[in-house]
Tab-separated table of C-alpha atoms in Angstrom:
chain	number	residue	atom	x	y	z
A	1	GLY	CA	13.759	3.442	-7.576
A	2	GLN	CA	10.647	5.597	-8.142
A	3	ASN	CA	9.500	9.438	-7.678
A	4	ILE	CA	5.932	9.616	-7.041
A	5	ASP	CA	4.887	13.280	-6.254
A	6	GLN	CA	0.943	14.299	-4.521
A	7	PRO	CA	-0.307	17.263	-2.577
A	8	THR	CA	-0.240	16.540	1.244
A	9	GLU	CA	-3.295	18.208	2.266
A	10	MET	CA	-6.756	19.162	0.307
A	11	THR	CA	-10.140	20.065	1.442
A	12	ALA	CA	-13.411	20.695	0.225
A	13	THR	CA	-17.574	21.047	0.660
A	14	GLU	CA	-19.751	18.286	0.240
A	15	GLY	CA	-21.193	17.986	-3.085
A	16	ALA	CA	-18.434	19.240	-4.609
A	17	ILE	CA	-15.623	18.005	-7.245
A	18	VAL	CA	-12.359	17.820	-6.464
A	19	GLN	CA	-9.054	16.532	-8.248
A	20	ILE	CA	-5.905	15.016	-6.725
A	21	ASN	CA	-2.867	14.809	-8.859
A	22	CYS	CA	0.184	12.391	-8.629
A	23	THR	CA	3.133	12.616	-11.006
A	24	TYR	CA	6.078	10.107	-11.104
A	25	GLN	CA	9.018	9.064	-12.813
A	26	THR	CA	9.519	5.410	-13.364
A	27	SER	CA	12.242	3.760	-15.447
A	28	GLY	CA	9.430	0.909	-16.439
A	29	PHE	CA	6.009	2.001	-15.750
A	30	ASN	CA	3.480	-1.139	-15.819
A	31	GLY	CA	0.401	0.135	-14.174
A	32	LEU	CA	-0.179	2.992	-11.680
A	33	PHE	CA	-3.374	2.339	-8.448
A	34	TRP	CA	-5.002	4.605	-6.676
A	35	TYR	CA	-6.078	3.372	-2.855
A	36	GLN	CA	-8.220	5.099	-0.094
A	37	GLN	CA	-7.081	5.033	3.432
A	38	HIS	CA	-9.515	6.212	6.097
A	39	ALA	CA	-8.042	7.079	9.823
A	40	GLY	CA	-6.567	4.229	11.325
A	41	GLU	CA	-7.318	1.498	9.198
A	42	ALA	CA	-6.192	-0.287	5.913
A	43	PRO	CA	-5.877	1.257	2.435
A	44	THR	CA	-8.339	-0.261	-0.112
A	45	PHE	CA	-8.054	-0.401	-3.852
A	46	LEU	CA	-10.113	2.233	-6.007
A	47	SER	CA	-8.902	2.144	-9.714
A	48	TYR	CA	-6.216	0.850	-11.516
A	49	ASN	CA	-4.947	2.681	-14.955
A	50	VAL	CA	-2.645	1.308	-17.307
A	51	LEU	CA	-3.546	2.654	-20.752
A	52	ASP	CA	-3.526	6.459	-21.243
A	53	GLY	CA	-7.181	7.862	-20.672
A	54	LEU	CA	-9.871	8.205	-18.379
A	55	GLU	CA	-11.490	4.999	-16.182
A	56	GLU	CA	-14.389	5.772	-14.624
A	57	LYS	CA	-16.048	4.001	-11.678
A	58	GLY	CA	-19.117	5.843	-9.836
A	59	ARG	CA	-18.377	8.873	-8.284
A	60	PHE	CA	-14.614	8.260	-8.918
A	61	SER	CA	-12.487	8.433	-12.198
A	62	SER	CA	-8.578	8.213	-12.787
A	63	PHE	CA	-6.552	9.291	-15.329
A	64	LEU	CA	-3.574	8.460	-17.114
A	65	SER	CA	-0.865	10.220	-18.926
A	66	ARG	CA	2.248	8.028	-19.527
A	67	SER	CA	3.678	10.028	-21.638
A	68	LYS	CA	3.379	13.154	-19.333
A	69	GLY	CA	3.898	10.912	-16.111
A	70	TYR	CA	0.984	12.019	-14.862
A	71	SER	CA	-2.194	11.020	-12.868
A	72	TYR	CA	-5.209	12.251	-11.189
A	73	LEU	CA	-8.297	11.119	-9.366
A	74	LEU	CA	-11.204	12.522	-9.748
A	75	LEU	CA	-13.975	12.629	-6.820
A	76	LYS	CA	-17.502	14.075	-7.901
A	77	GLU	CA	-20.358	14.748	-5.388
A	78	LEU	CA	-18.165	14.705	-2.402
A	79	GLN	CA	-19.824	13.095	0.762
A	80	MET	CA	-18.087	13.345	4.414
A	81	LYS	CA	-17.135	9.845	4.315
A	82	ASP	CA	-15.044	10.403	1.197
A	83	SER	CA	-12.516	12.463	4.114
A	84	ALA	CA	-9.625	10.122	4.051
A	85	SER	CA	-6.169	9.507	2.773
A	86	TYR	CA	-5.727	8.730	-1.110
A	87	LEU	CA	-2.521	6.999	-2.210
A	88	CYS	CA	-0.920	7.031	-5.195
A	89	ALA	CA	1.150	3.621	-6.467
A	90	VAL	CA	2.873	2.790	-9.444
A	91	ARG	CA	4.105	-0.286	-10.160
A	92	ASP	CA	6.868	-0.886	-12.488
A	93	ARG	CA	7.894	-3.473	-14.995
A	94	GLY	CA	11.163	-5.088	-12.922
A	95	ARG	CA	12.085	-8.707	-13.221
A	96	GLY	CA	9.770	-11.795	-12.466
A	97	SER	CA	10.256	-11.924	-8.858
A	98	THR	CA	9.073	-8.047	-8.561
A	99	LEU	CA	6.350	-8.653	-10.880
A	100	GLY	CA	3.683	-6.849	-8.447
A	101	ARG	CA	5.840	-4.707	-6.192
A	102	LEU	CA	4.367	-1.291	-6.137
A	103	TYR	CA	5.797	2.273	-4.947
A	104	PHE	CA	3.715	4.680	-3.059
A	105	GLY	CA	3.323	8.211	-2.965
A	106	ARG	CA	3.029	9.644	0.551
A	107	GLY	CA	-0.581	10.171	-0.018
A	108	THR	CA	-2.967	13.068	-0.089
A	109	GLN	CA	-5.612	13.788	3.218
A	110	LEU	CA	-8.913	14.984	1.559
A	111	THR	CA	-10.729	16.861	4.141
A	112	VAL	CA	-14.555	17.247	3.312
A	113	TRP	CA	-16.324	20.158	4.853
A	114	PRO	CA	-20.234	19.945	5.546
B	1	ASP	CA	-13.534	-11.591	-0.409
B	2	VAL	CA	-10.425	-11.764	-0.185
B	3	LYS	CA	-9.533	-11.580	3.407
B	4	VAL	CA	-5.494	-10.464	5.079
B	5	THR	CA	-5.372	-11.232	8.877
B	6	GLN	CA	-2.571	-9.790	11.093
B	7	SER	CA	-1.934	-11.587	14.242
B	8	SER	CA	-2.289	-8.372	16.599
B	9	ARG	CA	-4.207	-4.770	16.060
B	10	TYR	CA	-1.811	-3.193	18.927
B	11	LEU	CA	1.249	-4.396	20.488
B	12	VAL	CA	3.923	-3.121	23.231
B	13	LYS	CA	6.870	-4.144	23.410
B	14	ARG	CA	10.235	-3.041	25.630
B	15	THR	CA	13.755	-2.081	23.689
B	16	GLY	CA	15.693	-5.343	22.882
B	17	GLU	CA	12.775	-7.718	23.044
B	18	LYS	CA	12.049	-9.969	19.710
B	19	VAL	CA	8.986	-9.296	18.043
B	20	PHE	CA	7.035	-11.331	15.580
B	21	LEU	CA	4.509	-10.103	13.524
B	22	GLU	CA	2.286	-12.425	11.670
B	23	CYS	CA	0.209	-12.180	8.353
B	24	VAL	CA	-2.175	-14.803	6.940
B	25	GLN	CA	-4.024	-14.439	3.683
B	26	ASP	CA	-6.916	-17.239	2.742
B	27	MET	CA	-6.585	-16.604	-1.040
B	28	ASP	CA	-3.564	-18.154	-1.853
B	29	HIS	CA	-1.868	-15.367	-3.037
B	30	GLU	CA	1.315	-15.683	-4.460
B	31	ASN	CA	2.707	-12.245	-3.329
B	32	MET	CA	2.697	-11.136	0.020
B	33	PHE	CA	4.580	-7.697	1.864
B	34	TRP	CA	5.338	-6.315	4.430
B	35	TYR	CA	5.007	-1.988	4.916
B	36	ARG	CA	5.436	0.182	7.728
B	37	GLN	CA	3.640	3.395	7.641
B	38	ASP	CA	4.453	7.149	9.286
B	39	PRO	CA	2.976	9.812	8.787
B	40	GLY	CA	4.694	12.220	6.123
B	41	LEU	CA	6.354	8.948	4.969
B	42	GLY	CA	3.826	7.264	3.566
B	43	LEU	CA	3.741	3.268	3.007
B	44	ARG	CA	7.531	2.337	2.885
B	45	LEU	CA	8.707	-1.611	1.787
B	46	ILE	CA	10.269	-3.614	4.149
B	47	TYR	CA	10.208	-6.953	2.245
B	48	PHE	CA	8.256	-8.970	0.129
B	49	SER	CA	7.646	-12.675	-1.111
B	50	TYR	CA	6.934	-14.119	-3.929
B	51	ASP	CA	6.385	-17.788	-3.754
B	52	VAL	CA	7.270	-20.001	-0.324
B	53	LYS	CA	10.470	-19.761	1.423
B	54	MET	CA	11.592	-16.691	-1.101
B	55	LYS	CA	11.870	-13.462	-0.447
B	56	GLU	CA	13.357	-10.180	-1.727
B	57	LYS	CA	14.275	-7.156	0.373
B	58	GLY	CA	12.393	-3.373	-0.275
B	59	ASP	CA	13.283	-0.229	0.699
B	60	ILE	CA	13.827	-0.524	4.382
B	61	PRO	CA	14.762	-4.201	5.298
B	62	GLU	CA	17.558	-3.040	8.178
B	63	GLY	CA	16.767	-4.592	11.698
B	64	TYR	CA	13.959	-6.675	10.187
B	65	SER	CA	13.636	-9.875	8.828
B	66	VAL	CA	10.816	-11.903	7.383
B	67	SER	CA	9.640	-15.862	6.902
B	68	ARG	CA	7.561	-17.678	4.818
B	69	GLU	CA	7.186	-21.344	5.235
B	70	LYS	CA	3.416	-21.649	3.891
B	71	LYS	CA	1.863	-19.773	1.122
B	72	GLU	CA	-0.601	-18.275	3.582
B	73	ARG	CA	1.467	-16.779	5.882
B	74	PHE	CA	4.241	-14.151	5.815
B	75	SER	CA	6.135	-13.003	9.169
B	76	LEU	CA	8.136	-9.978	9.978
B	77	ILE	CA	10.871	-10.350	12.694
B	78	LEU	CA	12.337	-7.846	14.588
B	79	GLU	CA	15.528	-9.199	16.200
B	80	SER	CA	16.166	-6.542	18.746
B	81	ALA	CA	13.170	-3.717	18.795
B	82	SER	CA	13.826	-0.312	18.837
B	83	THR	CA	12.128	2.988	19.356
B	84	ASN	CA	12.449	3.764	15.831
B	85	GLN	CA	10.866	0.940	14.701
B	86	THR	CA	7.540	2.496	16.507
B	87	SER	CA	5.425	2.343	13.586
B	88	MET	CA	2.028	1.258	12.115
B	89	TYR	CA	2.383	-2.448	10.427
B	90	LEU	CA	0.479	-3.373	7.550
B	91	CYS	CA	0.960	-6.838	5.276
B	92	ALA	CA	-0.715	-7.509	2.085
B	93	SER	CA	-0.933	-10.214	-0.947
B	94	SER	CA	-1.397	-9.830	-4.350
B	95	THR	CA	-1.809	-13.042	-6.947
B	96	LEU	CA	0.235	-13.025	-9.695
B	97	LEU	CA	-2.869	-14.406	-12.162
B	98	GLY	CA	-5.250	-11.837	-13.323
B	99	SER	CA	-4.994	-8.120	-13.900
B	100	PRO	CA	-5.196	-5.700	-12.043
B	101	TYR	CA	-3.259	-7.473	-9.669
B	102	GLU	CA	-4.163	-5.281	-6.747
B	103	GLN	CA	-2.597	-5.695	-3.473
B	104	TYR	CA	-5.051	-6.489	-0.709
B	105	PHE	CA	-4.125	-5.222	2.556
B	106	GLY	CA	-4.769	-6.666	6.306
B	107	PRO	CA	-6.137	-3.786	9.231
B	108	GLY	CA	-2.563	-3.442	10.287
B	109	THR	CA	-0.579	-3.788	13.693
B	110	ARG	CA	0.167	-0.596	15.421
B	111	LEU	CA	3.355	-1.426	17.420
B	112	THR	CA	5.155	0.591	20.393
B	113	VAL	CA	8.596	-0.024	21.303
B	114	THR	CA	9.352	1.324	25.078
């Protein structure tokens, strides 16, 4: 199995920068995903890291350190619409039939205040 | 755009009823997944399928079964619904072709068992 840990809740103000951390333990790492989920809606894909380093996509960036079992999602210039749950998910190598299976953390509920 | 649809957004069933939740994807994806999402517990995998007529248990398969007779459709069956199966059920699909193989989610079915 997997052990994925992320904070339960975070708050920040509009225009600020927030970093959401995720630590994981896995028997065979094969990629880390971040998803965003607004209340009552389906999760939507934000970012993917499989190699160490930073991936930037507009206001959102995601970082990975495989040796430390650590990732973070960085949100810049926060907007009210960024209030949502952010889910960290790890894919392990598995065997052929389980390629693509993700293990999700419990999510970090981010509240952005005006 | 990938589209994953689920048969109902809201469903109310009685204890002991047999319940069918349907999921359809339109992108010819090989993998399909059923999750349940509960407050504080995050997304938990019930079953997944990597091909027609193929299925594998996830982390919480007890009380559920699945059916995949066609590539685009994946059904979740509650053989005898119980109150502890009241939850949000999310279907997802992903392809084995083309990194990063992210999962696309349907809108979810909120099931209440009374």
